[in-house]
mmCIF file with all atom_site columns, C-alpha atoms and ligand atoms in Angstrom:
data_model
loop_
_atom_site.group_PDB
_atom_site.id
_atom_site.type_symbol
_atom_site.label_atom_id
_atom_site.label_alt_id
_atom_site.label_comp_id
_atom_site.label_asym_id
_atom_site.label_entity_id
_atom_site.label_seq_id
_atom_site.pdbx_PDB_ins_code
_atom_site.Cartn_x
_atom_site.Cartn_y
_atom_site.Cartn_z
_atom_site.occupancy
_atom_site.B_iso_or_equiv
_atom_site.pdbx_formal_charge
_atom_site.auth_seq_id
_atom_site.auth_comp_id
_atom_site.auth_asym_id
_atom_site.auth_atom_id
_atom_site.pdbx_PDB_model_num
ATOM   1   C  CA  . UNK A 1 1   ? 43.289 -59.963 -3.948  1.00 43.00 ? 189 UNK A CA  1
ATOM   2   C  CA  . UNK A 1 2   ? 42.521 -56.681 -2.721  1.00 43.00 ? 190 UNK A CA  1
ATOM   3   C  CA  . UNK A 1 3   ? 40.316 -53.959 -4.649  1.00 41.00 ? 191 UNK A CA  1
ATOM   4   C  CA  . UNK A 1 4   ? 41.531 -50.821 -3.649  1.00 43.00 ? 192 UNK A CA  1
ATOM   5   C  CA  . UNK A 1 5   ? 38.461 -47.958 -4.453  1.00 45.00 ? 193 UNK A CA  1
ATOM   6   C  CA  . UNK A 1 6   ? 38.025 -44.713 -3.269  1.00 49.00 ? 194 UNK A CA  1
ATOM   7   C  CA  . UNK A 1 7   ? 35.111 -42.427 -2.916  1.00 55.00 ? 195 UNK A CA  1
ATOM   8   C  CA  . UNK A 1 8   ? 36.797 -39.469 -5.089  1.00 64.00 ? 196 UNK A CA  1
ATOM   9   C  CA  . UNK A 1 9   ? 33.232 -37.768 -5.244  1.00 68.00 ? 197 UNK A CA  1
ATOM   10  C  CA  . UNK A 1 10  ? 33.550 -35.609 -2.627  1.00 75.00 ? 198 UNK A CA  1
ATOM   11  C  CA  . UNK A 1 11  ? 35.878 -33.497 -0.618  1.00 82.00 ? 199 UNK A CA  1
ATOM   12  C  CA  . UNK A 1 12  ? 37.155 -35.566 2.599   1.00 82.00 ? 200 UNK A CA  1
ATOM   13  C  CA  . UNK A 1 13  ? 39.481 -32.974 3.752   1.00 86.00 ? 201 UNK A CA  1
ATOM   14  C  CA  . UNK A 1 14  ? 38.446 -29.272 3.533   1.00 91.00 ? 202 UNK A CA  1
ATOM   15  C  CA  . UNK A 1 15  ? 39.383 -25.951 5.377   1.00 94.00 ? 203 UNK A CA  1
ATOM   16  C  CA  . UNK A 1 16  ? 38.460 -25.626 8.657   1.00 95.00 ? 204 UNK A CA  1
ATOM   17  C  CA  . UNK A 1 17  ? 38.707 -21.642 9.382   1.00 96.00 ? 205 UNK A CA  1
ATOM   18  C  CA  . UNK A 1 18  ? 37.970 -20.444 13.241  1.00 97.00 ? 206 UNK A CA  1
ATOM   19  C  CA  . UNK A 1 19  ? 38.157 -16.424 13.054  1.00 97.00 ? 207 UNK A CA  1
ATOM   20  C  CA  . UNK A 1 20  ? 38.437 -14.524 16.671  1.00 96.00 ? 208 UNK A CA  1
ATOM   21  C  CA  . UNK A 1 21  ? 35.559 -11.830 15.827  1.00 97.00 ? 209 UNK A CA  1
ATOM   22  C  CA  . UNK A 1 22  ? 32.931 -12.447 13.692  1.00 98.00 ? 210 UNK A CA  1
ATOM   23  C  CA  . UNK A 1 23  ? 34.017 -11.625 9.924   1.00 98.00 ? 211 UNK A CA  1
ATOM   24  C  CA  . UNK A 1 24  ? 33.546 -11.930 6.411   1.00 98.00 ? 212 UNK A CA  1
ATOM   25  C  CA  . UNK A 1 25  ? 36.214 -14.830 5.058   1.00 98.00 ? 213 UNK A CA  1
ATOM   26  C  CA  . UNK A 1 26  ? 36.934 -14.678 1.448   1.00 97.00 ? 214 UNK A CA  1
ATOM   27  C  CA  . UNK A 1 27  ? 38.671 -17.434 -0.580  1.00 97.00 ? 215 UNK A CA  1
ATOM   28  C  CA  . UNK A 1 28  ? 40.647 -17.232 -3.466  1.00 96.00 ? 216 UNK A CA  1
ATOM   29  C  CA  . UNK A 1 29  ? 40.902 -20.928 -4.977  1.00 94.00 ? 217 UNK A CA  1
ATOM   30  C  CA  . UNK A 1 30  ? 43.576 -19.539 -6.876  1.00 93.00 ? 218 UNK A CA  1
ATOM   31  C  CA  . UNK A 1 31  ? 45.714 -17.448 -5.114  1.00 93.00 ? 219 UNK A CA  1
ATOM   32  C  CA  . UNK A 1 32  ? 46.004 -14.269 -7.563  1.00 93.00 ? 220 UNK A CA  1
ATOM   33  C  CA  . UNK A 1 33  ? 44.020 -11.104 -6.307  1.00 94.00 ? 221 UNK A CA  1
ATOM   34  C  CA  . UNK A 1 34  ? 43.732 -10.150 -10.152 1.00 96.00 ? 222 UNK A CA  1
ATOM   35  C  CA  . UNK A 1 35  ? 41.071 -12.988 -10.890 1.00 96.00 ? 223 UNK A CA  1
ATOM   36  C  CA  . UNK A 1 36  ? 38.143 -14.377 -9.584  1.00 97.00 ? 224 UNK A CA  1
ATOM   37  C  CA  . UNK A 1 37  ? 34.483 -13.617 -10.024 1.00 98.00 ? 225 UNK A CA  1
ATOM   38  C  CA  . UNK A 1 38  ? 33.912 -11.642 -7.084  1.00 98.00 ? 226 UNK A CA  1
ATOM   39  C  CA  . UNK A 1 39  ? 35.569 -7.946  -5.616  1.00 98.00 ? 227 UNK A CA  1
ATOM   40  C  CA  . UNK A 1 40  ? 36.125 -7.451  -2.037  1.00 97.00 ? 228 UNK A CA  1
ATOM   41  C  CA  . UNK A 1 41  ? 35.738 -4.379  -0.551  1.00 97.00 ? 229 UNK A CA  1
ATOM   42  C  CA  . UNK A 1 42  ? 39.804 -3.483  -0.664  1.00 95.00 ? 230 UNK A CA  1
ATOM   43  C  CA  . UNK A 1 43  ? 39.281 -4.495  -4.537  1.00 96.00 ? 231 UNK A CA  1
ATOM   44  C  CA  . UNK A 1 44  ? 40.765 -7.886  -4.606  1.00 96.00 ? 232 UNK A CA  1
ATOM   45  C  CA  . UNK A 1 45  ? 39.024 -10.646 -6.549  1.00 97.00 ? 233 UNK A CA  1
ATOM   46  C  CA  . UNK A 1 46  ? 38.187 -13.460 -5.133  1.00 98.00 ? 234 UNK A CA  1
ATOM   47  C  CA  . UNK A 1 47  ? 35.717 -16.688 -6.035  1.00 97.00 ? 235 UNK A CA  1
ATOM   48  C  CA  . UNK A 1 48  ? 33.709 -17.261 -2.295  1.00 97.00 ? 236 UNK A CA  1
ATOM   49  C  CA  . UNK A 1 49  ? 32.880 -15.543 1.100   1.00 98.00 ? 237 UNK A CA  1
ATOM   50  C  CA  . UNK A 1 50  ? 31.326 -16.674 4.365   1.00 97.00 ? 238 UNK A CA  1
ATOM   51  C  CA  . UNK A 1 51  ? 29.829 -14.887 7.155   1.00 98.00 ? 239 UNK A CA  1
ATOM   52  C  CA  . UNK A 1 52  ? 31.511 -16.821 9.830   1.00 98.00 ? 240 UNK A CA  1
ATOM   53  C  CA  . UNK A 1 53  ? 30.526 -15.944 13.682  1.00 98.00 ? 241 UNK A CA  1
ATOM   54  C  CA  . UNK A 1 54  ? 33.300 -15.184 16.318  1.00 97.00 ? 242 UNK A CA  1
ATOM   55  C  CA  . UNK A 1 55  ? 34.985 -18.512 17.240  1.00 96.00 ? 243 UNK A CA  1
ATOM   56  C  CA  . UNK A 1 56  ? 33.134 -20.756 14.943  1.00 96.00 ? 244 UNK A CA  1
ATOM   57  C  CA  . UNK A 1 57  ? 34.794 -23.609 13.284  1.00 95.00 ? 245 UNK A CA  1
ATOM   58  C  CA  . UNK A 1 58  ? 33.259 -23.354 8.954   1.00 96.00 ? 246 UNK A CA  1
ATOM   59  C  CA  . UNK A 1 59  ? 34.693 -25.952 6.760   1.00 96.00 ? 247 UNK A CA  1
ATOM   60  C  CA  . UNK A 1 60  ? 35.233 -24.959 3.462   1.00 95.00 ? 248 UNK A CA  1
ATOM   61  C  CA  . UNK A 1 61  ? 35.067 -27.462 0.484   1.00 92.00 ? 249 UNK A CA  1
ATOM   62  C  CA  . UNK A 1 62  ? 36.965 -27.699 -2.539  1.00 91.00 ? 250 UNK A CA  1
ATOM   63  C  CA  . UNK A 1 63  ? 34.673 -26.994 -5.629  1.00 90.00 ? 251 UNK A CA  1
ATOM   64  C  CA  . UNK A 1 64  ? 36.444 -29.999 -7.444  1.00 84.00 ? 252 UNK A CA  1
ATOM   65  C  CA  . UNK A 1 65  ? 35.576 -31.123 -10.038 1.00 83.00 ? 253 UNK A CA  1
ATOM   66  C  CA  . UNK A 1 66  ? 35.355 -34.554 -8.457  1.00 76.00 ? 254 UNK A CA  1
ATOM   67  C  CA  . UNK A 1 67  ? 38.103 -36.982 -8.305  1.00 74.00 ? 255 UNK A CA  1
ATOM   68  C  CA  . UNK A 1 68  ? 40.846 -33.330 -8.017  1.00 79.00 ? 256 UNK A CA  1
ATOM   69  C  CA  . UNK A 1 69  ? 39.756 -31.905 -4.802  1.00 82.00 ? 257 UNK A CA  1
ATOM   70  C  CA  . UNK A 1 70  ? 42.931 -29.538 -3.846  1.00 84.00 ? 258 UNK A CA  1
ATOM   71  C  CA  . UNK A 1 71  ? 43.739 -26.595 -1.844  1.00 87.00 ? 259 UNK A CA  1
ATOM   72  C  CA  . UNK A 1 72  ? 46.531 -25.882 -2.991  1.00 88.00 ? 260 UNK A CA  1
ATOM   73  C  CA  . UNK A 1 73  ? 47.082 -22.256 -3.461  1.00 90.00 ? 261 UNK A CA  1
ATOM   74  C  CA  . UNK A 1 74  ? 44.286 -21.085 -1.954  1.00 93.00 ? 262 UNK A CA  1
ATOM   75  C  CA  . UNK A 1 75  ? 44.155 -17.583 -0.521  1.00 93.00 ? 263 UNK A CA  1
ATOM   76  C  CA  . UNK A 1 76  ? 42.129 -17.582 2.432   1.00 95.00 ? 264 UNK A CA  1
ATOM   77  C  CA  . UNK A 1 77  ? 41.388 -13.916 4.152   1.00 94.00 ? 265 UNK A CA  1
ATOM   78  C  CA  . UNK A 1 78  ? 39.777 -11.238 5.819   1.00 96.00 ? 266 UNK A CA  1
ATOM   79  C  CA  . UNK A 1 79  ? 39.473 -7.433  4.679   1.00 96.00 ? 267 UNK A CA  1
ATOM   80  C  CA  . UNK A 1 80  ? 39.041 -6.081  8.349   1.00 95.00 ? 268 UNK A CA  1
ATOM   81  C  CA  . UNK A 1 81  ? 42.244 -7.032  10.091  1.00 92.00 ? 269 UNK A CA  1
ATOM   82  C  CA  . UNK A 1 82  ? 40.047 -9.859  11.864  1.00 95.00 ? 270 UNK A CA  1
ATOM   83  C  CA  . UNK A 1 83  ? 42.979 -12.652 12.636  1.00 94.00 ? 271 UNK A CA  1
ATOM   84  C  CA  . UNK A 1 84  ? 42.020 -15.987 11.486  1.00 95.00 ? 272 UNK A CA  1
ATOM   85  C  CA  . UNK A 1 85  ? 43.011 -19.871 12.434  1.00 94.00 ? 273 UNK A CA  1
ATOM   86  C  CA  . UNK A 1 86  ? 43.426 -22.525 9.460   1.00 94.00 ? 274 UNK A CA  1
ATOM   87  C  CA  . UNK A 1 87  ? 43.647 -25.809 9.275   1.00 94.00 ? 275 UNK A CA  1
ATOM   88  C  CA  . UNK A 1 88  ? 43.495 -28.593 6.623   1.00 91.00 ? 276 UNK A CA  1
ATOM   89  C  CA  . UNK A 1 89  ? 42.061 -32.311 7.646   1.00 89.00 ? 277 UNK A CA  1
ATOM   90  C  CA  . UNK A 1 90  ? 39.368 -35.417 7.327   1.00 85.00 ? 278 UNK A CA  1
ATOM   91  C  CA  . UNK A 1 91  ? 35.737 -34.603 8.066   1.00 86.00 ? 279 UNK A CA  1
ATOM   92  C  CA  . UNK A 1 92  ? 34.187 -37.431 9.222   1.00 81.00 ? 280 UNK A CA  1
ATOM   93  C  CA  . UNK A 1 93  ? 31.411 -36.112 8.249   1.00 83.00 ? 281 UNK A CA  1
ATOM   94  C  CA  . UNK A 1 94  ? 31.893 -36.112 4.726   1.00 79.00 ? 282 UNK A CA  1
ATOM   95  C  CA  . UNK A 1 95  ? 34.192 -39.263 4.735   1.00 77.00 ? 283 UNK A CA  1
ATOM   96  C  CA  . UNK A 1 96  ? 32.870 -43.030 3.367   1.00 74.00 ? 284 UNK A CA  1
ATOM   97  C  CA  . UNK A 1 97  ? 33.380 -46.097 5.863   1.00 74.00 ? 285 UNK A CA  1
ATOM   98  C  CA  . UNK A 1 98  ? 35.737 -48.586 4.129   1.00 71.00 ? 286 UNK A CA  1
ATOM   99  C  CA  . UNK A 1 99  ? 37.610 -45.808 2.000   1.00 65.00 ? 287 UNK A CA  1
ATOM   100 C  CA  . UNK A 1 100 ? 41.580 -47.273 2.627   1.00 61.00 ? 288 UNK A CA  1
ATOM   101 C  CA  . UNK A 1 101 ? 43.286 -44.146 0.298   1.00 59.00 ? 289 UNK A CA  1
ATOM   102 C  CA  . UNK A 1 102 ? 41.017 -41.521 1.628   1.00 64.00 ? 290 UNK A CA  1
ATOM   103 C  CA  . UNK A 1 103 ? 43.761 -41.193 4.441   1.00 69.00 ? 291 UNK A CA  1
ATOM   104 C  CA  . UNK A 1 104 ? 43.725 -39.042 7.603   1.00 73.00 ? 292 UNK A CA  1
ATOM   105 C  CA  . UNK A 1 105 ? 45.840 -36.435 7.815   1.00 76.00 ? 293 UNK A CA  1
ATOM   106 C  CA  . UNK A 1 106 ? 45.666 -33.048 8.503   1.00 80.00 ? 294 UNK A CA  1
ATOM   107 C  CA  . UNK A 1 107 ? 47.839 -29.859 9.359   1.00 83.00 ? 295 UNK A CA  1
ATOM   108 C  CA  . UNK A 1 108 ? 47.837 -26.337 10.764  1.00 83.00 ? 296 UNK A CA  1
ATOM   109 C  CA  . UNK A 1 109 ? 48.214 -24.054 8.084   1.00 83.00 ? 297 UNK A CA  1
ATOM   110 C  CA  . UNK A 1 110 ? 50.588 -21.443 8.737   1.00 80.00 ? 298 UNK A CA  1
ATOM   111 C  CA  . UNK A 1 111 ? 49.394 -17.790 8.248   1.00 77.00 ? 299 UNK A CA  1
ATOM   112 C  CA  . UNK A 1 112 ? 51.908 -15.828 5.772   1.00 74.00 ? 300 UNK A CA  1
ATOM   113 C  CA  . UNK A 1 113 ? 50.679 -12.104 5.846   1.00 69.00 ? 301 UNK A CA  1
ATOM   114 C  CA  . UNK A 1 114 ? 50.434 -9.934  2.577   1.00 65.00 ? 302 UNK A CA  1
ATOM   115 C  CA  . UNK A 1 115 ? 53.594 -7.657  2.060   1.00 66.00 ? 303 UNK A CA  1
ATOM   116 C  CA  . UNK A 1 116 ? 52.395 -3.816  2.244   1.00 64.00 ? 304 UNK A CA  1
ATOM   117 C  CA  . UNK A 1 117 ? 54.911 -2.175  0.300   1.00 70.00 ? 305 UNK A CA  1
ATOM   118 C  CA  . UNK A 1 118 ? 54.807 1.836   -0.844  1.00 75.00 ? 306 UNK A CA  1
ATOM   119 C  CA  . UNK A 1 119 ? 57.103 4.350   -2.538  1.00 77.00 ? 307 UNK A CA  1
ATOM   120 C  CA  . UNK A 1 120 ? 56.949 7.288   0.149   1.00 76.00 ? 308 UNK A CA  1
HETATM 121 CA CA1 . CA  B 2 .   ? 41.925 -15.424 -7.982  1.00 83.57 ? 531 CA  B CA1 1
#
């Protein structure tokens, strides 16, 4: 018999964000501009931001709690036009050897700009 376990006390998989210039990131675990701790300069809230340097590759981690590590929903952005790749995988750096459901997988995620819309 197999015992399937699973190191669910830590994020596996984060957000790996690569902007082109060096930028402020901000992330919005849930998605709506209205909440969140935090107010970005174009008066959005949001819950974190990094200083991320031109062409560096910043994970960002799910805040759990442990065991319900999603990003699902997440609004991930800049204020300053700054264009920004995403992508969602494994760090092998913050996997566990032996973990068989901690799976490998990964994707691009796709950007889907804000809709600017105005009554002229
Ligand atoms: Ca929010």
């Amino acid at each position: 018999m197999v015992s399937w376990t699973t190191n669910r006390q830590r994020d596996a998989s984060p957000i790996w964000v690569t902007p082109v210039t060096t930028t402020t990131v901000y992330v919005d675990y849930d998605g709506i501009p209205t909440t969140g701790p935090n107010t970005d300069p174009a008066g959005n809230r949001y819950d974190v931001s990094f200083a991320v340097q031109a062409l560096q590759s910043r994970k960002i981690f799910s805040p759990g709690p442990a065991g319900f590590y999603d990003h699902a929903g997440w609004r991930v952005y800049t204020v300053d036009n700054t264009r920004i790749a995403l992508a969602w995988g494994q760090d092998g750096a913050s996997s566990s050897a032996g973990q068989p459901t901690e799976l490998d997988l990964g994707t691009t995620v796709l950007p889907f700009p804000s809709l600017v819309a105005y009554n002229p």
